[in-house]
Amino acid sequence: MATVIIGSQWGDEGKGKITDYYSKKADYIVRFQGGNNAGHTVVVEDKTFKFRLIPSGAVSGKKVVIGNGTVVDPEILIEEISELEKEGIPVKLYLSERAHVIMPYHKLQDSLEESLKGNLKAGTTGKGIGPCYQDKVGRFGIRFVDLLDKEVFKEKLSLFMSMKEALFRAHNQPFRLTINEVFEAYNKYADYLRKYVTDTSLLVNAALQEGNHVLLEGAQGTHLGIDHGIYPYGTSSNCVAGAACTGAGISPLSIKQVLGIVKAYTTRVGTGPVPTELEDEVGTYLRDRGGEYGTVTGRPRRCGWLDMMLLKYSHRVNGFTGIAITKLDVLNGLETVKVCTHYMVGNNPLYEFPASMKTLAQCNPVYQEFPGWRFDPEQVAKSGFNALPEAAKKYINFISHQLAVPVYVVSVGPARHQTLILREVFS
Ligand code: IMP
């Protein structure tokens, strides 16, 4: 059976830690969208791992898959493989032959386009994600199956690089890449990665048929997705449960559980309206206590109160069977904790998340207030859910009732053991 883990907000919900927990019970862990714009931090004992491409489950020595729906920077992937090997962790990686390759010109194009977009820029991670997906959809992409065939690769590279050169020339921008240099460098990557490249859809389907547990690890979050996110400020892939089917090459019928990861408050790294953003000392409190700085870019994240409008929309398009609430401990010590239940646009209440960014920018959050709490994460980790203060339990139950979705996990600290498991996804 397959379980999908999805970020319910703007990414950075703490998916890595939850995936890491469930990956211990899974046989395969699969990435199905995004690329090295993602950043997962996993803390194991005193060691912190920061992954961008490889599924977090790799730390547990599990079989990990990078599916066809991803875009992969081979240089970064090789770095991550080497890092794991240095730690003595065996890398059981399968890379889809259909995944698209991020090329050096994609990264240049990423910053060129950001500079041209003015107020519409997303504040991208600059990793070439958008341009690589553009080329995929435009059918100018290079897949791993192409990269591994020198002849095909050379033909495509020559054609596409001259198109890119023309693009840069049209904008009076320098384009210092040469076909030969890129060809040489990428041939080396191809030789290194060749042994990992395969038909991962075949592999994952066979695994499912044999009764294995497959964990599909979403990157970013629902509200960053190309269809359901804050367009045009989000990313270029779909970040919802449905994308797991196209991005891993499996049937929707094989997905039995969809676990939504809900950070106990809101964060956003990048541009665009964030209705519950706090530009005051509470926002700073959340940022400092939560270590809210981008894993990939190091940028400070914009912080604010939990927003049920985001979560309700996420639940609608993902169909969560359960939720995991993360970083509850970060709210420790606040006198009052607020949750946005709906928005006001002028004098009109709004109960569904708007598609228009103009409207979103005009939304004023309406809050329900909760008394704050303080707990010792270590003690709660030892004694379990019931050891949480009543106020914290009330907060958790409110979220669960609003969505009518059970809580599977509550994370009360960054360490692996500071995770309260209320329900398992794999029986
Ligand atoms: P891109 O994915 O690099 O094109 O960036 C597009 C937008 O998505 C930017 O606002 C990024 O900050 C945001 N973004 C991309 N990946 C992540 C992530 O993993 N977590 C949070 N924000 C992300």
XYZ file of N, CA, C and O in Angstrom, residues 100 105-106 131-143 146 156 159-160 163-164:
88
model
N 13.547 14.850 -15.269
C 14.229 15.853 -16.094
C 15.488 16.376 -15.398
O 15.529 16.478 -14.169
N 22.024 26.222 -17.708
C 21.283 27.370 -18.247
C 19.947 27.569 -17.543
O 19.395 28.671 -17.538
N 19.416 26.540 -16.919
C 18.163 26.709 -16.164
C 18.379 27.637 -14.969
O 17.509 28.438 -14.629
N 12.493 27.061 -14.794
C 12.907 26.873 -16.190
C 13.000 25.408 -16.607
O 12.694 25.062 -17.751
N 13.394 24.532 -15.704
C 13.483 23.110 -16.065
C 12.078 22.551 -16.330
O 11.854 21.837 -17.308
N 11.127 22.895 -15.457
C 9.742 22.458 -15.699
C 9.161 23.103 -16.957
O 8.396 22.484 -17.678
N 9.523 24.358 -17.204
C 9.044 25.008 -18.443
C 9.497 24.216 -19.656
O 8.727 23.967 -20.584
N 10.776 23.823 -19.646
C 11.320 23.081 -20.786
C 10.688 21.694 -20.902
O 10.498 21.182 -22.005
N 10.357 21.120 -19.752
C 9.677 19.813 -19.779
C 8.341 19.946 -20.510
O 8.042 19.193 -21.436
N 7.559 20.936 -20.094
C 6.231 21.117 -20.677
C 6.341 21.592 -22.132
O 5.544 21.204 -22.992
N 7.362 22.410 -22.421
C 7.565 22.898 -23.796
C 8.202 21.849 -24.702
O 8.379 22.092 -25.888
N 8.585 20.724 -24.091
C 9.250 19.621 -24.786
C 10.641 19.980 -25.306
O 11.067 19.543 -26.364
N 11.312 20.820 -24.479
C 12.720 21.130 -24.749
C 13.599 20.526 -23.650
O 14.699 20.995 -23.413
N 13.076 19.574 -22.946
C 13.774 19.059 -21.772
C 14.758 17.937 -22.101
O 14.682 17.304 -23.146
N 15.666 17.713 -21.141
C 16.591 16.580 -21.244
C 16.309 15.680 -20.055
O 16.390 16.113 -18.903
N 15.935 14.430 -20.359
C 15.644 13.475 -19.296
C 16.892 12.639 -19.023
O 17.825 12.629 -19.838
N 17.943 10.472 -21.759
C 18.646 11.193 -22.838
C 20.097 11.462 -22.449
O 21.003 11.332 -23.274
N 20.454 17.034 -28.442
C 19.506 17.910 -27.729
C 20.213 19.121 -27.142
O 19.732 20.252 -27.246
N 21.056 21.845 -29.711
C 19.865 22.561 -30.144
C 19.349 23.502 -29.050
O 19.108 24.692 -29.280
N 19.217 22.949 -27.859
C 18.603 23.735 -26.779
C 19.519 24.867 -26.314
O 19.054 25.946 -25.961
N 19.171 27.794 -28.467
C 17.914 28.504 -28.177
C 18.066 29.383 -26.929
O 17.586 30.517 -26.868
N 18.743 28.844 -25.930
C 18.933 29.607 -24.683
C 19.837 30.812 -24.933
O 19.617 31.898 -24.399
